[in-house]
Amino acid sequence: MENIRLVISSRDTVGSLETFVRHWWISKYSYVGEENIYKAFKKLWAEDKIEAKEFIKELHSDSEIYIKIASPLQEDFKQQEEKSIYNALSAFKIFNITQQRAFLLSLFKARERRILKLDHQKEIMLFLERFHFMFNAVCSLRPSGIENSYSRAARDLQNASDQRRAREIINILKDSLATRIPDETVFTEKFKELKFYNGYTRDKKLIQYIFNKIERSKLVTNELAPENISLEHILCQANNDKEIIGKIGNLLPLSQELNEKAKDKLVVDKLSIYQESQYCLPKEFAAEYATPWNANAIAKRTESLAKYCYNNIWKI
């Protein structure tokens, strides 16, 4: 087990060996809590359903897959057609969720076994990214039953022997999760709570992720895919109500250089700087800007962004 522990600890944010073992177990055997794993193991051992050498061998092999799921690196997904898989896994890190890992472990193994095509893997991962963005990252809804659904799908996928059965299992999972998607009203109200300002950075990475997705949705090609987005406060932080200026409606994606250039200028004096940006949102704001830029205007833009996100980018 020490070799497995070394694999799990080789990357940041993977979690503990115990967490991996539980995710592995519920992807293969049965859905149990971490405290009952040993009891479940002893039961199968007593029934001669586990062979020690093969058990450890598979656990070690799957730990190598697991770290790519839990803490992905670009070098894990070198092919251009795998980029969306890396992006989805990176999004799960931003969302700070782990309940999907057991299913993803079986999903990656199904791909290795050639009972799942790459396009189908990408399709379900995009669905899961969209689902968890709305359900967890924005709305923070109660996840009761979801991990159990993932465990059931993971075990069924491990037992699947052909592409038809694999697709059937994935579609059943998608249908189950689709019933839990928050409606637009709930999503919008929670979206309005996102904020970022000096002293409150909890939502920063999520807001950067949102702007990245919006920018990508507006690009004709991926030649200028947004990277290293910094967050610009349209109405500056100095001498303004933090709860108002921190809202996503008062934020824009900008390069660090242009952000420094805009800094604490008046909004009207920032417009020419926004026009210099390679990103779409700053240019759109500059073109559509109307005075006054105040709390009401910020609230209106926040709601507009929520509507665009729900109906265009994360629509399932």
Short mmCIF file of C-alpha atoms in Angstrom, two decimals:
data_model
loop_
_atom_site.label_atom_id
_atom_site.label_comp_id
_atom_site.label_asym_id
_atom_site.label_seq_id
_atom_site.Cartn_x
_atom_site.Cartn_y
_atom_site.Cartn_z
CA MET A 1 0.00 0.00 0.00
CA GLU A 2 2.97 2.32 0.50
CA ASN A 3 3.55 2.52 -3.27
CA ILE A 4 -0.09 3.51 -3.74
CA ARG A 5 0.23 6.14 -1.03
CA LEU A 6 3.22 7.61 -2.88
CA VAL A 7 1.19 7.85 -6.09
CA ILE A 8 -1.73 9.56 -4.33
CA SER A 9 0.56 12.04 -2.57
CA SER A 10 2.52 12.84 -5.75
CA ARG A 11 0.10 15.64 -6.70
CA ASP A 12 -1.59 18.42 -4.77
CA THR A 13 -5.34 18.43 -4.05
CA VAL A 14 -5.79 14.70 -4.76
CA GLY A 15 -6.83 14.02 -1.18
CA SER A 16 -5.99 11.20 1.18
CA LEU A 17 -5.25 7.56 0.44
CA GLU A 18 -8.40 6.69 2.40
CA THR A 19 -10.55 8.89 0.15
CA PHE A 20 -9.08 7.28 -2.97
CA VAL A 21 -9.67 3.77 -1.61
CA ARG A 22 -13.30 4.62 -0.87
CA HIS A 23 -13.88 6.11 -4.33
CA TRP A 24 -12.21 3.06 -5.85
CA TRP A 25 -14.30 0.69 -3.74
CA ILE A 26 -17.66 2.32 -4.53
CA SER A 27 -16.75 2.34 -8.23
CA LYS A 28 -16.25 -1.44 -8.19
CA TYR A 29 -17.99 -3.21 -5.30
CA SER A 30 -20.66 -1.42 -3.26
CA TYR A 31 -21.73 2.00 -2.00
CA VAL A 32 -20.49 2.35 1.59
CA GLY A 33 -19.15 5.09 3.82
CA GLU A 34 -15.42 5.40 4.47
CA GLU A 35 -15.88 4.01 7.98
CA ASN A 36 -17.37 0.76 6.59
CA ILE A 37 -14.83 0.02 3.84
CA TYR A 38 -12.77 -2.38 5.97
CA LYS A 39 -15.89 -4.24 7.08
CA ALA A 40 -17.03 -4.59 3.45
CA PHE A 41 -13.54 -5.76 2.46
CA LYS A 42 -13.45 -8.42 5.19
CA LYS A 43 -16.83 -9.73 4.07
CA LEU A 44 -15.69 -10.22 0.46
CA TRP A 45 -12.38 -11.64 1.66
CA ALA A 46 -14.17 -14.21 3.79
CA GLU A 47 -16.28 -15.16 0.78
CA ASP A 48 -13.12 -15.66 -1.35
CA LYS A 49 -14.25 -12.93 -3.74
CA ILE A 50 -10.97 -11.00 -3.43
CA GLU A 51 -7.51 -12.24 -4.39
CA ALA A 52 -4.91 -10.18 -2.52
CA LYS A 53 -2.29 -9.87 -5.26
CA GLU A 54 -4.78 -8.85 -7.97
CA PHE A 55 -6.56 -6.53 -5.54
CA ILE A 56 -3.38 -4.55 -4.81
CA LYS A 57 -2.29 -4.63 -8.45
CA GLU A 58 -5.58 -3.13 -9.65
CA LEU A 59 -5.65 -0.60 -6.81
CA HIS A 60 -2.16 0.60 -7.78
CA SER A 61 -2.98 0.76 -11.48
CA ASP A 62 -6.17 2.71 -10.83
CA SER A 63 -4.39 5.14 -8.52
CA GLU A 64 -2.44 6.35 -11.58
CA ILE A 65 -5.73 7.12 -13.33
CA TYR A 66 -7.23 8.66 -10.20
CA ILE A 67 -4.56 11.34 -9.77
CA LYS A 68 -5.16 12.49 -13.35
CA ILE A 69 -8.86 12.82 -12.52
CA ALA A 70 -8.35 14.55 -9.17
CA SER A 71 -5.42 16.81 -10.10
CA PRO A 72 -5.13 16.98 -13.90
CA LEU A 73 -2.09 18.31 -15.73
CA GLN A 74 -2.07 19.46 -19.34
CA GLU A 75 0.64 16.89 -20.08
CA ASP A 76 -1.84 14.14 -19.15
CA PHE A 77 -3.99 15.14 -22.11
CA LYS A 78 -1.56 16.04 -24.88
CA GLN A 79 -3.87 15.47 -27.84
CA GLN A 80 -5.94 18.46 -28.97
CA GLU A 81 -9.10 16.33 -28.99
CA GLU A 82 -8.56 15.60 -25.27
CA LYS A 83 -8.42 19.28 -24.31
CA SER A 84 -12.07 19.42 -23.29
CA ILE A 85 -11.52 16.49 -20.91
CA TYR A 86 -8.69 18.38 -19.21
CA ASN A 87 -10.88 21.51 -19.03
CA ALA A 88 -13.74 19.61 -17.40
CA LEU A 89 -11.45 18.00 -14.81
CA SER A 90 -9.92 21.41 -14.05
CA ALA A 91 -13.42 22.82 -13.61
CA PHE A 92 -14.25 20.15 -11.02
CA LYS A 93 -11.23 21.33 -9.03
CA ILE A 94 -12.52 24.91 -9.14
CA PHE A 95 -15.96 23.68 -8.04
CA ASN A 96 -14.26 21.85 -5.14
CA ILE A 97 -16.28 18.65 -5.61
CA THR A 98 -15.29 14.98 -5.38
CA GLN A 99 -18.51 12.95 -5.61
CA GLN A 100 -18.04 12.42 -9.37
CA ARG A 101 -14.62 10.78 -9.04
CA ALA A 102 -15.81 7.18 -8.62
CA PHE A 103 -17.79 7.40 -11.85
CA LEU A 104 -14.97 9.15 -13.71
CA LEU A 105 -12.59 6.37 -12.67
CA SER A 106 -14.87 3.80 -14.30
CA LEU A 107 -15.38 6.11 -17.28
CA PHE A 108 -11.63 6.37 -17.95
CA LYS A 109 -11.25 2.61 -17.55
CA ALA A 110 -14.11 2.03 -19.99
CA ARG A 111 -12.24 4.17 -22.50
CA GLU A 112 -9.08 2.10 -21.94
CA ARG A 113 -11.12 -1.07 -22.49
CA ARG A 114 -12.41 0.36 -25.78
CA ILE A 115 -16.07 0.06 -24.83
CA LEU A 116 -16.41 3.85 -24.91
CA LYS A 117 -15.48 6.18 -27.74
CA LEU A 118 -13.57 9.39 -27.07
CA ASP A 119 -16.46 11.49 -28.39
CA HIS A 120 -18.85 9.83 -25.93
CA GLN A 121 -16.43 10.37 -23.05
CA LYS A 122 -16.15 14.06 -23.96
CA GLU A 123 -19.93 14.35 -24.25
CA ILE A 124 -20.68 13.01 -20.76
CA MET A 125 -17.87 15.04 -19.19
CA LEU A 126 -19.19 18.25 -20.73
CA PHE A 127 -22.62 17.38 -19.35
CA LEU A 128 -21.17 16.78 -15.88
CA GLU A 129 -19.19 20.03 -16.01
CA ARG A 130 -22.34 21.98 -16.86
CA PHE A 131 -24.42 20.15 -14.28
CA HIS A 132 -21.99 20.65 -11.40
CA PHE A 133 -21.39 24.29 -12.34
CA MET A 134 -25.08 25.00 -11.84
CA PHE A 135 -25.84 22.52 -9.06
CA ASN A 136 -22.72 22.88 -6.90
CA ALA A 137 -20.56 25.83 -7.90
CA VAL A 138 -23.32 28.43 -8.21
CA CYS A 139 -26.37 27.09 -6.37
CA SER A 140 -24.71 24.96 -3.62
CA LEU A 141 -27.70 22.60 -3.57
CA ARG A 142 -27.95 19.55 -1.32
CA PRO A 143 -26.14 16.65 -3.03
CA SER A 144 -28.10 13.86 -1.29
CA GLY A 145 -28.25 10.75 -3.45
CA ILE A 146 -25.93 12.00 -6.18
CA GLU A 147 -22.83 10.11 -5.06
CA ASN A 148 -24.92 6.95 -4.78
CA SER A 149 -26.09 7.44 -8.38
CA TYR A 150 -22.47 7.87 -9.46
CA SER A 151 -21.46 4.72 -7.60
CA ARG A 152 -24.21 2.67 -9.23
CA ALA A 153 -23.30 3.95 -12.70
CA ALA A 154 -19.59 3.33 -12.03
CA ARG A 155 -20.20 -0.29 -10.99
CA ASP A 156 -22.49 -0.92 -13.93
CA LEU A 157 -19.89 0.55 -16.27
CA GLN A 158 -17.19 -1.72 -14.81
CA ASN A 159 -19.42 -4.69 -15.62
CA ALA A 160 -20.36 -3.50 -19.11
CA SER A 161 -18.93 -5.54 -21.96
CA ASP A 162 -19.78 -3.49 -25.04
CA GLN A 163 -20.34 0.05 -26.30
CA ARG A 164 -24.12 -0.27 -26.42
CA ARG A 165 -24.34 -1.15 -22.72
CA ALA A 166 -21.83 1.56 -21.78
CA ARG A 167 -23.89 4.21 -23.58
CA GLU A 168 -27.06 2.95 -21.94
CA ILE A 169 -25.53 3.28 -18.45
CA ILE A 170 -24.29 6.80 -19.18
CA ASN A 171 -27.68 7.88 -20.51
CA ILE A 172 -29.43 6.56 -17.40
CA LEU A 173 -27.04 8.61 -15.24
CA LYS A 174 -27.60 11.73 -17.35
CA ASP A 175 -31.37 11.35 -17.10
CA SER A 176 -31.12 10.98 -13.33
CA LEU A 177 -28.94 14.07 -12.90
CA ALA A 178 -31.05 16.12 -15.31
CA THR A 179 -33.95 15.95 -12.84
CA ARG A 180 -31.78 17.82 -10.31
CA ILE A 181 -30.86 20.80 -12.53
CA PRO A 182 -31.86 24.07 -10.81
CA ASP A 183 -34.37 26.24 -12.65
CA GLU A 184 -33.40 29.64 -14.02
CA THR A 185 -34.88 31.60 -11.10
CA VAL A 186 -32.89 29.67 -8.49
CA PHE A 187 -29.74 29.87 -10.62
CA THR A 188 -30.08 33.63 -11.16
CA GLU A 189 -30.61 34.40 -7.47
CA LYS A 190 -27.53 32.41 -6.50
CA PHE A 191 -25.49 33.83 -9.39
CA LYS A 192 -26.18 37.31 -8.01
CA GLU A 193 -24.39 36.33 -4.79
CA LEU A 194 -21.03 35.77 -6.54
CA LYS A 195 -18.55 38.51 -5.67
CA PHE A 196 -14.90 39.43 -5.61
CA TYR A 197 -13.04 42.32 -4.01
CA ASN A 198 -9.93 42.87 -1.92
CA GLY A 199 -10.61 40.96 1.27
CA TYR A 200 -13.08 38.52 -0.31
CA THR A 201 -11.54 36.13 -2.83
CA ARG A 202 -13.51 32.91 -2.30
CA ASP A 203 -15.35 33.25 -5.63
CA LYS A 204 -12.41 34.62 -7.62
CA LYS A 205 -11.45 31.43 -9.49
CA LEU A 206 -15.08 30.64 -10.21
CA ILE A 207 -15.69 34.12 -11.66
CA GLN A 208 -12.53 33.80 -13.77
CA TYR A 209 -13.84 30.44 -14.98
CA ILE A 210 -17.20 32.02 -15.88
CA PHE A 211 -15.57 34.83 -17.84
CA ASN A 212 -13.30 32.33 -19.58
CA LYS A 213 -16.34 30.35 -20.71
CA ILE A 214 -18.21 33.46 -21.84
CA GLU A 215 -15.20 34.65 -23.83
CA ARG A 216 -14.78 31.24 -25.47
CA SER A 217 -18.47 31.25 -26.42
CA LYS A 218 -17.98 34.53 -28.26
CA LEU A 219 -14.86 33.51 -30.19
CA VAL A 220 -15.17 32.50 -33.83
CA THR A 221 -12.01 30.39 -33.50
CA ASN A 222 -9.86 29.21 -30.59
CA GLU A 223 -6.77 31.05 -31.81
CA LEU A 224 -7.04 33.63 -29.01
CA ALA A 225 -8.44 31.38 -26.31
CA PRO A 226 -8.49 33.41 -23.06
CA GLU A 227 -5.75 32.59 -20.57
CA ASN A 228 -4.61 34.20 -17.31
CA ILE A 229 -7.67 36.41 -16.92
CA SER A 230 -7.42 39.11 -14.26
CA LEU A 231 -10.57 40.70 -12.83
CA GLU A 232 -11.17 44.39 -13.38
CA HIS A 233 -13.62 46.36 -11.21
CA ILE A 234 -15.47 48.77 -13.52
CA LEU A 235 -16.48 50.96 -10.62
CA CYS A 236 -13.23 50.94 -8.65
CA GLN A 237 -12.89 49.50 -5.16
CA ALA A 238 -11.69 52.73 -3.54
CA ASN A 239 -14.39 54.57 -1.60
CA ASN A 240 -17.25 52.38 -2.84
CA ASP A 241 -19.53 49.82 -1.16
CA LYS A 242 -17.70 46.48 -1.40
CA GLU A 243 -20.96 44.50 -1.61
CA ILE A 244 -21.90 46.46 -4.74
CA ILE A 245 -18.57 46.77 -6.53
CA GLY A 246 -17.72 43.12 -5.85
CA LYS A 247 -20.67 41.75 -7.82
CA ILE A 248 -19.93 40.01 -11.10
CA GLY A 249 -21.91 42.68 -12.95
CA ASN A 250 -19.21 45.18 -12.00
CA LEU A 251 -16.38 42.92 -13.16
CA LEU A 252 -14.66 42.43 -16.51
CA PRO A 253 -11.94 40.07 -17.71
CA LEU A 254 -8.76 41.96 -18.60
CA SER A 255 -5.09 41.24 -19.07
CA GLN A 256 -2.99 42.16 -16.04
CA GLU A 257 -1.36 44.94 -18.05
CA LEU A 258 -4.64 46.64 -18.98
CA ASN A 259 -6.00 46.10 -15.48
CA GLU A 260 -3.07 48.04 -14.06
CA LYS A 261 -3.59 50.72 -16.69
CA ALA A 262 -7.28 51.15 -15.80
CA LYS A 263 -6.78 50.87 -12.04
CA ASP A 264 -8.72 53.64 -10.20
CA LYS A 265 -9.70 55.79 -13.17
CA LEU A 266 -13.26 57.04 -13.62
CA VAL A 267 -15.41 54.63 -15.60
CA VAL A 268 -15.66 56.98 -18.57
CA ASP A 269 -11.86 57.21 -18.70
CA LYS A 270 -11.52 53.42 -18.74
CA LEU A 271 -13.54 52.89 -21.92
CA SER A 272 -10.65 53.46 -24.31
CA ILE A 273 -8.57 50.97 -22.30
CA TYR A 274 -11.34 48.37 -22.54
CA GLN A 275 -11.34 48.86 -26.31
CA GLU A 276 -7.68 47.76 -26.36
CA SER A 277 -8.54 44.37 -24.85
CA GLN A 278 -8.40 41.14 -26.85
CA TYR A 279 -11.45 39.98 -24.90
CA CYS A 280 -15.02 40.48 -26.09
CA LEU A 281 -16.71 41.54 -22.84
CA PRO A 282 -14.63 44.70 -22.23
CA LYS A 283 -15.15 45.82 -25.82
CA GLU A 284 -18.89 45.16 -25.59
CA PHE A 285 -19.11 47.08 -22.33
CA ALA A 286 -17.26 50.07 -23.81
CA ALA A 287 -19.53 50.08 -26.86
CA GLU A 288 -22.75 49.81 -24.85
CA TYR A 289 -21.80 51.93 -21.83
CA ALA A 290 -24.40 54.39 -20.62
CA THR A 291 -24.27 56.67 -17.60
CA PRO A 292 -24.73 56.50 -14.73
CA TRP A 293 -22.77 53.38 -13.78
CA ASN A 294 -24.22 52.70 -10.33
CA ALA A 295 -25.75 49.97 -8.16
CA ASN A 296 -28.82 49.64 -10.39
CA ALA A 297 -26.72 49.32 -13.55
CA ILE A 298 -24.50 46.74 -11.86
CA ALA A 299 -27.53 44.71 -10.72
CA LYS A 300 -28.99 44.82 -14.22
CA ARG A 301 -25.75 43.60 -15.82
CA THR A 302 -25.39 40.87 -13.20
CA GLU A 303 -28.85 39.55 -14.06
CA SER A 304 -28.11 39.80 -17.78
CA LEU A 305 -24.93 37.73 -17.34
CA ALA A 306 -26.85 35.13 -15.32
CA LYS A 307 -29.45 34.82 -18.07
CA TYR A 308 -26.79 34.50 -20.76
CA CYS A 309 -24.92 31.84 -18.80
CA TYR A 310 -28.00 29.77 -18.02
CA ASN A 311 -29.54 29.85 -21.49
CA ASN A 312 -26.47 29.87 -23.71
CA ILE A 313 -23.36 28.43 -22.12
CA TRP A 314 -24.45 25.96 -19.44
CA LYS A 315 -27.76 24.96 -20.97
CA ILE A 316 -28.35 21.20 -20.73
#
